[in-house]
């Protein structure tokens, strides 16, 4: 008897409708339906869950950790973040000046 | 998971055999606070209204990059220029996120882009006006983004999952736009006489489009009731306008800015609402139908940019199909 080889399925768990699906782990299974069953048993028994995705691991393309520096910025980019500005202090100074 | 094919969804129009039964289950879900996902049953009108709204929103992000993009070469300092480039880049990215969200409802991206370029699809009233000075860029970045955030924060809690998720990410980035815009306005407001006048001029010109930004008054808005019933929209246009005014008008006054007197802006302490002269809504409709001062110019820029990017789309398609990737048109030109 030939047996369908098991493969690894990555499991994505959704805690409430509208929330993003979050990767929580992986299971071994021969097909998608079995993978859902396994995922349900392992990741949805206690955590609140409304939906599960299973994706064959080999369908996922990832960036190598060795290349993590590709996410680094070469220069200071605080100018593109809200915390990079001191508007509250500056605006208050205008108000104070106006009251004088 | 996400398909453009919506043919399998049946009984989604009033009068279809199973419509009433499905509708009441759907509305029960909405009132429980459930989010709707692409494959779910939804009323035909829910789908169409969302496509309309997200499409207009996506177009507005794309067209919103145009008045500001014009000013990148003229930014007064390197820091302002970097921030403006970052903002314009964000806005175009938001457009892409939103086109994707609308695609999950069955409308292809190419169709949406064609409808924008041909003038069939609408975009926000504020981007039908020119940015005449650097101060206009500052007012757009602060006040128009503030008005947009009021709208987007509300829509992020709406009933359609993909739109809400896209908006959460968008609101995070808008927070930078808003703060930077405020920072720029503070600089002008505390600057020379010329700079203060320039800022006041920009406010004078932009106040009308800003007052119209959240759309027709509740008395005239024809979509609001249905949109609120289905949890797409959680507050009316006038409620959003009041929230914007309550939050930002005091900040403007603090900077010494004045609202053009014809608006007769007056705060009612008892009801915590701003009173003002009702905008001319027929003018608003005329503008958003493509008759604003620079409507034609905006679409022409967009059309040209779409044409110039065609070779990239073709090259990507060729590469994906394993075919020879064509060179950019300029590469041929340079060969002589």
Short mmCIF file of C-alpha atoms in Angstrom, two decimals, chain B:
data_model
loop_
_atom_site.label_atom_id
_atom_site.label_comp_id
_atom_site.label_asym_id
_atom_site.label_seq_id
_atom_site.Cartn_x
_atom_site.Cartn_y
_atom_site.Cartn_z
CA UNK B 1 -9.11 32.41 -1.18
CA UNK B 2 -9.93 35.74 -2.76
CA UNK B 3 -11.65 35.49 -6.07
CA UNK B 4 -12.83 38.10 -8.54
CA UNK B 5 -15.56 35.73 -9.56
CA UNK B 6 -18.72 36.61 -7.69
CA UNK B 7 -21.03 34.61 -9.95
CA UNK B 8 -21.46 31.89 -7.33
CA UNK B 9 -23.08 34.38 -4.98
CA UNK B 10 -26.80 34.21 -5.52
CA UNK B 11 -29.94 35.66 -4.03
CA UNK B 12 -28.12 38.92 -3.31
CA UNK B 13 -30.66 41.31 -4.84
CA UNK B 14 -34.02 42.40 -3.39
CA UNK B 15 -36.69 40.17 -4.93
CA UNK B 16 -34.43 37.09 -5.30
CA UNK B 17 -35.98 33.97 -3.66
CA UNK B 18 -33.54 33.67 -0.73
CA UNK B 19 -32.70 37.35 -0.37
CA UNK B 20 -34.78 38.25 2.67
CA UNK B 21 -33.60 35.22 4.65
CA UNK B 22 -29.92 35.83 3.83
CA UNK B 23 -30.29 39.56 4.46
CA UNK B 24 -31.64 39.12 7.96
CA UNK B 25 -28.81 36.69 8.83
CA UNK B 26 -26.35 39.21 7.36
CA UNK B 27 -27.79 42.14 9.28
CA UNK B 28 -27.81 40.09 12.50
CA UNK B 29 -24.08 39.49 11.98
CA UNK B 30 -23.45 43.20 11.38
CA UNK B 31 -25.29 44.17 14.55
CA UNK B 32 -23.20 41.64 16.52
CA UNK B 33 -20.11 43.52 15.30
CA UNK B 34 -18.97 40.68 13.00
CA UNK B 35 -16.70 41.63 10.12
CA UNK B 36 -17.60 40.64 6.57
CA UNK B 37 -14.93 38.80 4.55
CA UNK B 38 -14.59 38.57 0.73
CA UNK B 39 -16.10 35.09 0.29
CA UNK B 40 -19.11 35.78 2.52
CA UNK B 41 -22.62 36.32 1.27
CA UNK B 42 -23.42 40.02 1.13
CA UNK B 43 -26.24 42.05 -0.40
CA UNK B 44 -25.51 43.25 -3.94
CA UNK B 45 -25.95 46.85 -2.79
CA UNK B 46 -23.50 46.36 0.10
CA UNK B 47 -20.91 45.16 -2.40
CA UNK B 48 -21.58 48.00 -4.85
CA UNK B 49 -21.54 50.69 -2.17
CA UNK B 50 -18.24 49.42 -0.81
CA UNK B 51 -16.68 49.20 -4.26
CA UNK B 52 -17.81 52.77 -4.92
CA UNK B 53 -16.43 54.07 -1.61
CA UNK B 54 -13.10 52.22 -1.66
CA UNK B 55 -12.58 53.06 -5.34
CA UNK B 56 -13.13 56.79 -4.70
CA UNK B 57 -10.88 56.55 -1.64
CA UNK B 58 -8.09 54.84 -3.61
CA UNK B 59 -8.37 57.42 -6.43
CA UNK B 60 -8.15 60.21 -3.85
CA UNK B 61 -4.92 58.82 -2.41
CA UNK B 62 -3.43 58.64 -5.90
CA UNK B 63 -4.64 62.12 -6.95
CA UNK B 64 -3.68 63.50 -3.53
CA UNK B 65 -0.05 62.82 -4.34
CA UNK B 66 -0.23 65.21 -7.32
CA UNK B 67 -0.61 68.69 -5.72
CA UNK B 68 2.09 67.81 -3.18
CA UNK B 69 4.38 66.08 -5.67
CA UNK B 70 4.50 69.34 -7.64
CA UNK B 71 6.19 71.04 -4.68
CA UNK B 72 8.91 68.46 -3.95
CA UNK B 73 11.56 70.33 -6.00
CA UNK B 74 10.66 73.60 -4.25
CA UNK B 75 10.76 72.41 -0.62
CA UNK B 76 12.48 75.03 1.57
CA UNK B 77 14.93 72.63 3.24
CA UNK B 78 16.32 69.13 2.78
CA UNK B 79 14.43 67.91 5.85
CA UNK B 80 11.11 69.20 4.48
CA UNK B 81 11.90 67.69 1.11
CA UNK B 82 12.67 64.25 2.58
CA UNK B 83 9.46 64.30 4.60
CA UNK B 84 7.40 65.40 1.59
CA UNK B 85 8.90 62.68 -0.61
CA UNK B 86 8.09 60.15 2.15
CA UNK B 87 4.52 61.43 2.38
CA UNK B 88 3.89 61.32 -1.36
CA UNK B 89 5.34 57.81 -1.42
CA UNK B 90 2.96 56.80 1.41
CA UNK B 91 -0.08 58.23 -0.38
CA UNK B 92 0.61 56.27 -3.56
CA UNK B 93 1.13 53.16 -1.43
CA UNK B 94 -2.24 53.77 0.26
CA UNK B 95 -3.83 53.90 -3.17
CA UNK B 96 -2.37 50.46 -3.95
CA UNK B 97 -3.59 49.00 -0.63
CA UNK B 98 -7.07 50.33 -1.28
CA UNK B 99 -7.28 49.15 -4.90
CA UNK B 100 -6.39 45.72 -3.52
CA UNK B 101 -9.17 45.94 -0.93
CA UNK B 102 -11.68 46.90 -3.64
CA UNK B 103 -10.44 44.03 -5.83
CA UNK B 104 -11.55 41.56 -3.14
CA UNK B 105 -15.12 42.69 -3.90
CA UNK B 106 -14.81 41.70 -7.55
CA UNK B 107 -13.72 44.85 -9.36
CA UNK B 108 -10.45 44.46 -11.31
CA UNK B 109 -7.72 47.03 -10.67
CA UNK B 110 -7.23 47.83 -14.38
CA UNK B 111 -10.92 48.72 -14.61
CA UNK B 112 -10.65 51.07 -11.63
CA UNK B 113 -7.60 52.81 -13.06
CA UNK B 114 -9.23 53.16 -16.48
CA UNK B 115 -12.34 54.66 -14.87
CA UNK B 116 -10.21 57.18 -13.00
CA UNK B 117 -8.27 58.23 -16.10
CA UNK B 118 -11.38 58.48 -18.27
CA UNK B 119 -13.05 60.72 -15.69
CA UNK B 120 -15.84 58.25 -14.97
CA UNK B 121 -14.75 57.59 -11.37
CA UNK B 122 -14.66 60.29 -8.73
CA UNK B 123 -11.98 61.39 -6.29
CA UNK B 124 -12.00 63.74 -3.30
CA UNK B 125 -13.15 67.33 -3.94
CA UNK B 126 -10.00 68.81 -2.37
CA UNK B 127 -7.71 67.46 -5.08
CA UNK B 128 -9.57 69.31 -7.84
CA UNK B 129 -7.88 72.53 -6.63
CA UNK B 130 -4.29 73.67 -7.30
CA UNK B 131 -1.55 73.96 -4.67
CA UNK B 132 -0.52 77.54 -5.43
CA UNK B 133 2.15 78.09 -2.79
CA UNK B 134 4.33 76.16 -0.35
CA UNK B 135 1.85 77.10 2.37
CA UNK B 136 -0.84 75.19 0.45
CA UNK B 137 1.24 72.04 0.85
CA UNK B 138 1.44 72.74 4.60
CA UNK B 139 -2.32 73.28 4.89
CA UNK B 140 -3.06 70.15 2.84
CA UNK B 141 -0.68 68.04 4.95
CA UNK B 142 -2.12 69.30 8.22
CA UNK B 143 -5.80 70.08 7.80
CA UNK B 144 -6.82 67.90 4.91
CA UNK B 145 -5.00 64.93 6.37
CA UNK B 146 -6.64 65.72 9.72
CA UNK B 147 -10.05 65.68 8.04
CA UNK B 148 -9.12 62.45 6.27
CA UNK B 149 -8.04 60.80 9.52
CA UNK B 150 -11.40 61.61 11.13
CA UNK B 151 -13.03 59.79 8.23
CA UNK B 152 -10.54 56.93 7.98
CA UNK B 153 -10.45 56.15 11.71
CA UNK B 154 -14.21 55.75 11.59
CA UNK B 155 -14.17 53.65 8.40
CA UNK B 156 -11.43 51.42 9.92
CA UNK B 157 -14.03 50.15 12.40
CA UNK B 158 -16.51 49.47 9.62
CA UNK B 159 -17.97 46.09 8.79
CA UNK B 160 -15.82 45.05 5.80
CA UNK B 161 -12.67 43.20 6.97
CA UNK B 162 -10.16 43.93 4.16
CA UNK B 163 -11.02 47.66 4.08
CA UNK B 164 -10.73 47.97 7.87
CA UNK B 165 -7.35 46.23 7.95
CA UNK B 166 -5.99 48.41 5.13
CA UNK B 167 -7.22 51.54 6.93
CA UNK B 168 -5.54 50.63 10.21
CA UNK B 169 -2.19 50.56 8.45
CA UNK B 170 -3.05 53.76 6.53
CA UNK B 171 -4.01 55.65 9.70
CA UNK B 172 -0.66 54.78 11.26
CA UNK B 173 1.14 56.46 8.36
CA UNK B 174 -1.28 59.38 8.20
CA UNK B 175 -0.27 60.21 11.78
CA UNK B 176 3.16 61.17 10.45
CA UNK B 177 1.64 63.25 7.62
CA UNK B 178 -0.54 65.10 10.07
CA UNK B 179 2.25 65.82 12.56
CA UNK B 180 4.61 66.94 9.83
CA UNK B 181 1.89 69.16 8.34
CA UNK B 182 1.24 70.69 11.76
CA UNK B 183 4.97 71.21 12.24
CA UNK B 184 5.19 73.03 8.88
CA UNK B 185 2.21 75.23 9.73
CA UNK B 186 3.74 76.11 13.11
CA UNK B 187 6.94 77.12 11.33
CA UNK B 188 5.07 79.46 8.99
CA UNK B 189 2.81 80.80 11.77
CA UNK B 190 5.83 81.70 13.89
CA UNK B 191 7.89 82.97 10.97
CA UNK B 192 8.19 86.30 9.19
CA UNK B 193 5.25 88.50 8.27
CA UNK B 194 5.49 87.18 4.71
CA UNK B 195 5.33 83.57 5.91
CA UNK B 196 2.36 84.26 8.20
CA UNK B 197 0.51 86.00 5.36
CA UNK B 198 1.29 83.14 3.02
CA UNK B 199 -0.19 80.66 5.52
CA UNK B 200 -3.29 82.77 6.10
CA UNK B 201 -3.75 83.09 2.31
CA UNK B 202 -3.61 79.32 1.97
CA UNK B 203 -6.17 78.87 4.75
CA UNK B 204 -8.45 81.43 3.06
CA UNK B 205 -8.31 79.52 -0.21
CA UNK B 206 -8.61 76.04 1.28
CA UNK B 207 -11.28 76.58 3.93
CA UNK B 208 -14.16 76.09 1.53
CA UNK B 209 -12.89 72.77 0.10
CA UNK B 210 -12.06 71.64 3.67
CA UNK B 211 -15.58 72.46 4.90
CA UNK B 212 -16.91 70.39 1.99
CA UNK B 213 -14.47 67.51 2.54
CA UNK B 214 -16.75 65.19 4.54
CA UNK B 215 -19.44 65.41 1.90
CA UNK B 216 -22.94 66.86 1.67
CA UNK B 217 -24.84 67.73 4.85
CA UNK B 218 -26.94 64.98 6.40
CA UNK B 219 -30.05 66.61 4.97
CA UNK B 220 -28.73 66.09 1.42
CA UNK B 221 -26.63 62.92 1.66
CA UNK B 222 -28.45 60.15 -0.15
CA UNK B 223 -26.25 57.16 0.78
CA UNK B 224 -25.70 57.68 4.52
CA UNK B 225 -28.72 55.85 5.89
CA UNK B 226 -28.00 52.57 4.09
CA UNK B 227 -24.26 52.81 4.77
CA UNK B 228 -24.88 53.21 8.49
CA UNK B 229 -27.42 50.41 8.60
CA UNK B 230 -24.78 48.03 7.20
CA UNK B 231 -21.97 49.27 9.41
CA UNK B 232 -19.92 50.61 6.49
CA UNK B 233 -20.09 54.09 7.92
CA UNK B 234 -20.48 54.65 11.65
CA UNK B 235 -21.07 58.41 11.73
CA UNK B 236 -22.78 60.88 9.42
CA UNK B 237 -20.99 63.49 7.31
CA UNK B 238 -22.01 66.32 9.65
CA UNK B 239 -20.87 64.38 12.71
CA UNK B 240 -17.46 63.89 11.10
CA UNK B 241 -17.27 67.58 10.18
CA UNK B 242 -18.06 68.57 13.78
CA UNK B 243 -15.41 66.21 15.12
CA UNK B 244 -12.84 67.75 12.78
CA UNK B 245 -13.82 71.31 13.74
CA UNK B 246 -13.88 70.59 17.48
CA UNK B 247 -10.41 69.12 17.33
CA UNK B 248 -8.58 71.36 14.86
CA UNK B 249 -10.22 74.78 14.77
CA UNK B 250 -8.91 75.66 18.28
CA UNK B 251 -5.41 74.60 17.17
CA UNK B 252 -5.69 76.90 14.15
CA UNK B 253 -6.83 79.81 16.29
CA UNK B 254 -3.93 79.12 18.66
CA UNK B 255 -1.56 79.63 15.72
CA UNK B 256 -3.16 83.02 15.11
CA UNK B 257 -5.01 81.87 12.01
CA UNK B 258 -8.35 83.34 11.08
CA UNK B 259 -11.27 81.66 9.36
CA UNK B 260 -12.62 83.75 6.45
CA UNK B 261 -15.41 85.89 7.95
CA UNK B 262 -18.08 84.84 5.44
CA UNK B 263 -18.23 81.46 7.22
CA UNK B 264 -19.43 83.05 10.48
CA UNK B 265 -17.89 80.23 12.50
CA UNK B 266 -19.30 80.24 16.03
CA UNK B 267 -18.94 77.65 18.81
CA UNK B 268 -22.02 76.77 20.81
CA UNK B 269 -20.79 75.85 24.31
CA UNK B 270 -24.10 74.23 25.28
CA UNK B 271 -24.23 71.75 22.39
CA UNK B 272 -20.45 71.65 21.73
CA UNK B 273 -21.06 72.22 18.06
CA UNK B 274 -19.71 74.70 15.56
CA UNK B 275 -22.20 76.78 13.62
CA UNK B 276 -21.27 77.91 10.15
CA UNK B 277 -22.73 78.97 6.85
CA UNK B 278 -23.82 75.85 5.01
CA UNK B 279 -21.50 75.20 2.01
CA UNK B 280 -22.91 75.35 -1.52
CA UNK B 281 -23.43 71.66 -2.12
CA UNK B 282 -24.29 72.07 -5.79
CA UNK B 283 -20.82 73.58 -6.23
CA UNK B 284 -19.31 70.58 -4.41
CA UNK B 285 -21.10 68.17 -6.75
CA UNK B 286 -20.06 70.20 -9.79
CA UNK B 287 -16.39 70.01 -8.69
CA UNK B 288 -16.31 66.27 -7.87
CA UNK B 289 -17.90 65.52 -11.24
CA UNK B 290 -14.66 66.75 -12.78
CA UNK B 291 -15.29 70.48 -13.20
CA UNK B 292 -12.85 71.81 -10.61
CA UNK B 293 -10.10 74.33 -11.44
CA UNK B 294 -7.46 71.65 -12.17
CA UNK B 295 -9.58 68.50 -12.66
CA UNK B 296 -8.55 68.08 -16.30
CA UNK B 297 -4.88 68.67 -15.51
CA UNK B 298 -4.92 66.09 -12.69
CA UNK B 299 -6.34 63.38 -14.94
CA UNK B 300 -3.96 64.24 -17.75
CA UNK B 301 -0.98 63.83 -15.36
CA UNK B 302 -2.39 60.52 -14.18
CA UNK B 303 -3.02 59.31 -17.72
CA UNK B 304 0.50 60.19 -18.83
CA UNK B 305 2.00 58.47 -15.82
CA UNK B 306 -0.08 55.36 -16.50
CA UNK B 307 1.15 55.33 -20.11
CA UNK B 308 4.76 55.83 -19.10
CA UNK B 309 4.52 52.93 -16.67
CA UNK B 310 3.04 50.55 -19.23
CA UNK B 311 6.40 49.03 -20.20
CA UNK B 312 7.05 48.10 -16.54
CA UNK B 313 3.74 46.23 -16.30
CA UNK B 314 4.47 44.50 -19.61
CA UNK B 315 8.00 43.62 -18.50
CA UNK B 316 6.72 42.13 -15.23
CA UNK B 317 4.11 40.08 -17.10
CA UNK B 318 6.73 38.86 -19.60
CA UNK B 319 9.13 37.90 -16.80
CA UNK B 320 6.39 36.02 -14.96
CA UNK B 321 5.52 34.13 -18.18
CA UNK B 322 9.20 33.26 -18.75
CA UNK B 323 9.35 35.39 -21.90
CA UNK B 324 12.03 37.82 -22.97
CA UNK B 325 11.72 41.01 -20.91
CA UNK B 326 11.38 44.12 -23.10
CA UNK B 327 13.68 47.09 -22.54
CA UNK B 328 12.26 50.44 -21.42
CA UNK B 329 11.32 52.76 -24.33
CA UNK B 330 14.07 55.22 -23.35
CA UNK B 331 16.66 52.45 -23.72
CA UNK B 332 15.70 52.17 -27.40
CA UNK B 333 15.79 55.94 -27.78
CA UNK B 334 19.28 56.14 -26.29
CA UNK B 335 20.57 53.59 -28.79
CA UNK B 336 19.90 56.20 -31.48
#
